[in-house]
mmCIF file of C-alpha atoms in Angstrom:
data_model
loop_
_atom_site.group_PDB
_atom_site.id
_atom_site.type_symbol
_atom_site.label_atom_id
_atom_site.label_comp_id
_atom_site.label_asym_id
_atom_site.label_seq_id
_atom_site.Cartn_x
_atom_site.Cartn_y
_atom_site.Cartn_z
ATOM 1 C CA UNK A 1 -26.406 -91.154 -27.862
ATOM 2 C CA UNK A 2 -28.279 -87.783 -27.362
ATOM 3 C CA UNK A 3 -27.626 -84.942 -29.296
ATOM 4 C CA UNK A 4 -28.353 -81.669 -30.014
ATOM 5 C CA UNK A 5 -28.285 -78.861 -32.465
ATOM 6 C CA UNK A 6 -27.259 -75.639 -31.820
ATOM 7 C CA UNK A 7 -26.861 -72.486 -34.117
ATOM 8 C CA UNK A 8 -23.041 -70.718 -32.637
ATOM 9 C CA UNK A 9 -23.582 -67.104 -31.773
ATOM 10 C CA UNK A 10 -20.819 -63.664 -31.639
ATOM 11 C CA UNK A 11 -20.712 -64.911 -27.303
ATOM 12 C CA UNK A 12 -18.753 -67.592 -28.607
ATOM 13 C CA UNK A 13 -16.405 -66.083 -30.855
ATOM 14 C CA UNK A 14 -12.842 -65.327 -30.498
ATOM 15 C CA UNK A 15 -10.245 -62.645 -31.407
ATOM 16 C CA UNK A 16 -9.579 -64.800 -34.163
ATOM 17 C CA UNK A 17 -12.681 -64.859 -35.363
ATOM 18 C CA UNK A 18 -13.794 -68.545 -34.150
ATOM 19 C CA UNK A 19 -15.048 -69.985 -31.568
ATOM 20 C CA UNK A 20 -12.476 -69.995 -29.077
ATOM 21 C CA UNK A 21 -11.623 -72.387 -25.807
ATOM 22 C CA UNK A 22 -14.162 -70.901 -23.630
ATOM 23 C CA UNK A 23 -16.676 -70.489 -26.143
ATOM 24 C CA UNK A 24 -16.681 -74.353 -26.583
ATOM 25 C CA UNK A 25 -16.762 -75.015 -23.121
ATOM 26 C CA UNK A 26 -19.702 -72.752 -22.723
ATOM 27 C CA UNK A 27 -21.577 -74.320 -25.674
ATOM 28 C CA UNK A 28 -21.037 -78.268 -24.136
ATOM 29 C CA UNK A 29 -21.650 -77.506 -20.794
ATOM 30 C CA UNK A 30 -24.786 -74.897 -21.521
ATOM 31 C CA UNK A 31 -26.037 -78.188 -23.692
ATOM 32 C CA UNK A 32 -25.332 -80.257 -20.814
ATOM 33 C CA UNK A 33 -27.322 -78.469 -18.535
ATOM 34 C CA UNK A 34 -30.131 -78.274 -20.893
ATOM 35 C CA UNK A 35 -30.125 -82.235 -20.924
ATOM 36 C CA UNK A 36 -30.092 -82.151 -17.384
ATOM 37 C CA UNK A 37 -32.895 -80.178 -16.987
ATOM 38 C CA UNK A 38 -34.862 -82.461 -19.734
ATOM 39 C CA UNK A 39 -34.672 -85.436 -18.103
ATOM 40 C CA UNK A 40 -35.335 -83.883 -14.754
ATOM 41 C CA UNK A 41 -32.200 -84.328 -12.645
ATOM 42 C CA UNK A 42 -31.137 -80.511 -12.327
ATOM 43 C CA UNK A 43 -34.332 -80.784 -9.781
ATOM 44 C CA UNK A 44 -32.960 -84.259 -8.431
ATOM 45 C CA UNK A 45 -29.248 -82.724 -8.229
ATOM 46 C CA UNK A 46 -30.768 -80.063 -5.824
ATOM 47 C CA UNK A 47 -33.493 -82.168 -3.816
ATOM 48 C CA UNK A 48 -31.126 -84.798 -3.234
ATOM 49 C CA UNK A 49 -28.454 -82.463 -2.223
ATOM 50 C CA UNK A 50 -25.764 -84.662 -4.659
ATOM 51 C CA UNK A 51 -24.528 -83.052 -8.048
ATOM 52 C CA UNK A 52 -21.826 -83.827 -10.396
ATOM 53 C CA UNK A 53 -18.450 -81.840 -10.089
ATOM 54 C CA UNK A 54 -15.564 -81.548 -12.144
ATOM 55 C CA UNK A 55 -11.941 -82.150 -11.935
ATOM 56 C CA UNK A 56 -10.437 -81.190 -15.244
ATOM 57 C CA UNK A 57 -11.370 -81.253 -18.819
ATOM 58 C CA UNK A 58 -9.165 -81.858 -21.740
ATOM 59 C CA UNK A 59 -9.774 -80.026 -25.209
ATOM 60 C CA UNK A 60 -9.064 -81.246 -28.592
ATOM 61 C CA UNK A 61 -9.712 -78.848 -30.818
ATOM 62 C CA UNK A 62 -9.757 -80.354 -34.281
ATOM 63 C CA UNK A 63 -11.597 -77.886 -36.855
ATOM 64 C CA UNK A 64 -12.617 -73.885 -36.757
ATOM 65 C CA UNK A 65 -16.056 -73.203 -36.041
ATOM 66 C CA UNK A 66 -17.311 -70.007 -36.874
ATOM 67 C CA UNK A 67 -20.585 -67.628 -36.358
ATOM 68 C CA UNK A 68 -23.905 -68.819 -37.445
ATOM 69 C CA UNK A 69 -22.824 -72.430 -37.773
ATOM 70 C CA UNK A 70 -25.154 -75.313 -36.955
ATOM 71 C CA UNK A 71 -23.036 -77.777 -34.386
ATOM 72 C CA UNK A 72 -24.080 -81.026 -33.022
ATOM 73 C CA UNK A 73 -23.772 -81.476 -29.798
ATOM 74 C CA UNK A 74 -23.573 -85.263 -28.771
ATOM 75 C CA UNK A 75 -22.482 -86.946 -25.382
ATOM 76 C CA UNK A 76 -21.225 -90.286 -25.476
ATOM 77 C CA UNK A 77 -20.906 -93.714 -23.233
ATOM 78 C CA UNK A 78 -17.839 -94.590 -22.332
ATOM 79 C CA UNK A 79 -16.741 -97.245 -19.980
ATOM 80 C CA UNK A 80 -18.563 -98.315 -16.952
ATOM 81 C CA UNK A 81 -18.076 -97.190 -13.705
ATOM 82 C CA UNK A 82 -15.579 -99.192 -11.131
ATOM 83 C CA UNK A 83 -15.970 -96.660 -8.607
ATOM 84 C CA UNK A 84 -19.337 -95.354 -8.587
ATOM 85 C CA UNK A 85 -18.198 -92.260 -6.948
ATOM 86 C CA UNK A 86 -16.616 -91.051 -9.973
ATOM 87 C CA UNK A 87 -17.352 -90.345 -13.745
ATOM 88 C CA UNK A 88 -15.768 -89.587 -16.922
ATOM 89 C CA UNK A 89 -17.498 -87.675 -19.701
ATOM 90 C CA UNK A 90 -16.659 -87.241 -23.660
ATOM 91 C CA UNK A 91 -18.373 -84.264 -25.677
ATOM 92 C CA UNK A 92 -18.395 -84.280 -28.876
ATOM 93 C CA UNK A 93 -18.912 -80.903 -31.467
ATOM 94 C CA UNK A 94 -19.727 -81.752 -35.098
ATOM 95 C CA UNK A 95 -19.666 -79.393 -37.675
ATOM 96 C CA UNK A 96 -23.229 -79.801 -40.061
ATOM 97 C CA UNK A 97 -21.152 -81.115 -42.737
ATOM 98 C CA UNK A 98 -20.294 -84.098 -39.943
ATOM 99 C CA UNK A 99 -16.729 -83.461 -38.877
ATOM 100 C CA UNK A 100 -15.271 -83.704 -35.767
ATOM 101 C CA UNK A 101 -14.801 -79.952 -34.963
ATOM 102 C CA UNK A 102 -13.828 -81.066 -31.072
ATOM 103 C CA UNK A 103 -13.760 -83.664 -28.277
ATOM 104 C CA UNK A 104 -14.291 -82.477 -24.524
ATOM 105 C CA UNK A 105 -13.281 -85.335 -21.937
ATOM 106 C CA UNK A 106 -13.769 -84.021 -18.388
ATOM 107 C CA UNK A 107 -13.637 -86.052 -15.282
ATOM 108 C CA UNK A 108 -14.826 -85.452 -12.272
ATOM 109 C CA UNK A 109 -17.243 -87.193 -9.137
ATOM 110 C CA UNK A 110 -20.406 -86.882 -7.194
ATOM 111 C CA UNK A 111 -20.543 -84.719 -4.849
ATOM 112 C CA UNK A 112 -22.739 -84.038 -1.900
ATOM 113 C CA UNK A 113 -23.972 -80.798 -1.375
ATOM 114 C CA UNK A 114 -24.435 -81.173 2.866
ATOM 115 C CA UNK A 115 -21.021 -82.419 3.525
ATOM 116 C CA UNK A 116 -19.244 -81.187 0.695
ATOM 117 C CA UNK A 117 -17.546 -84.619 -0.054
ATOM 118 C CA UNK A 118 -17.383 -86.978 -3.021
ATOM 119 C CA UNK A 119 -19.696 -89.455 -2.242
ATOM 120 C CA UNK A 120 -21.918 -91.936 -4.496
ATOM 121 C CA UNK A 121 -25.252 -90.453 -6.427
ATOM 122 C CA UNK A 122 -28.317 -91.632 -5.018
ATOM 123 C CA UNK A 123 -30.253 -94.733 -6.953
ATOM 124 C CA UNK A 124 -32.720 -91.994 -7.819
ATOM 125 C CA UNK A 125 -30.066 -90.106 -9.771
ATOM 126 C CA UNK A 126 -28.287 -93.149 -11.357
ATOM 127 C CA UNK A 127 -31.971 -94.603 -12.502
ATOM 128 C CA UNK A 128 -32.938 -91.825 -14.604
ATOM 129 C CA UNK A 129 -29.588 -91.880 -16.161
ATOM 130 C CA UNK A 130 -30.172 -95.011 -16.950
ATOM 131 C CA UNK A 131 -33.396 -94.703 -18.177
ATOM 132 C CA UNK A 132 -32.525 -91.774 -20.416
ATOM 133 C CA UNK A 133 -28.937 -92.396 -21.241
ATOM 134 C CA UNK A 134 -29.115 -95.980 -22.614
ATOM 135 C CA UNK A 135 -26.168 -97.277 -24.519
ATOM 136 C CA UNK A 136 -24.755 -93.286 -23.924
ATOM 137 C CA UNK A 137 -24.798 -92.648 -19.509
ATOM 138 C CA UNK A 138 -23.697 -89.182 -19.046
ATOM 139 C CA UNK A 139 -21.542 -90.074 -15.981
ATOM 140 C CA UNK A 140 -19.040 -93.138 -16.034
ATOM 141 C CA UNK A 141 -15.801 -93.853 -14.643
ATOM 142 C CA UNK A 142 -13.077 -94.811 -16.981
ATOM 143 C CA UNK A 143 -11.176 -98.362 -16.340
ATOM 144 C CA UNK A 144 -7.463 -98.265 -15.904
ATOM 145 C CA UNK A 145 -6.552 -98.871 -19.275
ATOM 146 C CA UNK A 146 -8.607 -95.756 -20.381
ATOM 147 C CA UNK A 147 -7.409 -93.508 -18.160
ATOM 148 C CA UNK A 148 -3.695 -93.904 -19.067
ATOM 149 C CA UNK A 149 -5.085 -93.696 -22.954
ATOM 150 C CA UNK A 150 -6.677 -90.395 -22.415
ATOM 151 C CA UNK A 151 -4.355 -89.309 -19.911
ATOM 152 C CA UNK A 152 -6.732 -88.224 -17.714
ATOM 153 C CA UNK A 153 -6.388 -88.279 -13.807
ATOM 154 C CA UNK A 154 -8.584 -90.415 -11.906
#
């Protein structure tokens, strides 16, 4: 699983005085991206002309997270892919004291930049997943049975 720390800043914060929907989705996808750049495939997204797109994301929001808190960041595995095109990812935000402030699940495919069709990520891509994602891949597609528990289209 990889994770990462981040202190939550007033961009994030709602009317209400917590961070609000988009504020979340900023902070896991702006942690994403950091990941990706890490482990080098924002450069292999581009050279390769395939990148990951999304189809929806679900939002559970299960504790208030304020200004100046330290959250956790964490992506985990879930099932593997049947359809390589395709992926499903869960985000996880955990308060410092350790609770579950919120779970992202977003699905979504690979798509290729040229043709601008869902098509499936070059070996290059998928190896340094795998080489950096062990035990937690960034991108899988769900089985059957857990798409009807999440609820998620496939």
């Amino acid at each position: 699983m990889k994770s990462k720390k981040i202190v939550v800043t007033s961009k994030y914060i709602d009317q209400n005085g917590h961070v609000g929907e988009a504020g979340y989705l900023s902070i896991a996808i702006d942690a994403l991206w950091e990941f990706n750049k890490e482990i080098g495939t924002s450069q292999k997204f581009l050279q390769l002309s395939c990148a990951p797109v999304t189809f929806s994301s679900k939002i559970d929001y299960l504790k208030e997270v304020f200004e100046h808190e330290e959250i956790e960041f964490r992506i985990e595995r879930l099932t593997p892919p049947e359809d390589k095109r395709k992926w499903i990812r869960k985000i996880l935000l955990f308060k410092s004291s350790g609770e579950l402030a919120v779970k992202i699940l977003a699905n979504g495919a690979w798509f290729d930049l040229n043709s601008r069709k869902i098509t499936t990520p070059p070996n290059e891509i998928t190896e340094i997943f795998d080489k950096n994602f062990y035990g937690c891949l960034l991108y899988t597609s769900p089985s059957p049975r857990d798409r009807q528990k999440s609820r998620m289209p496939s």
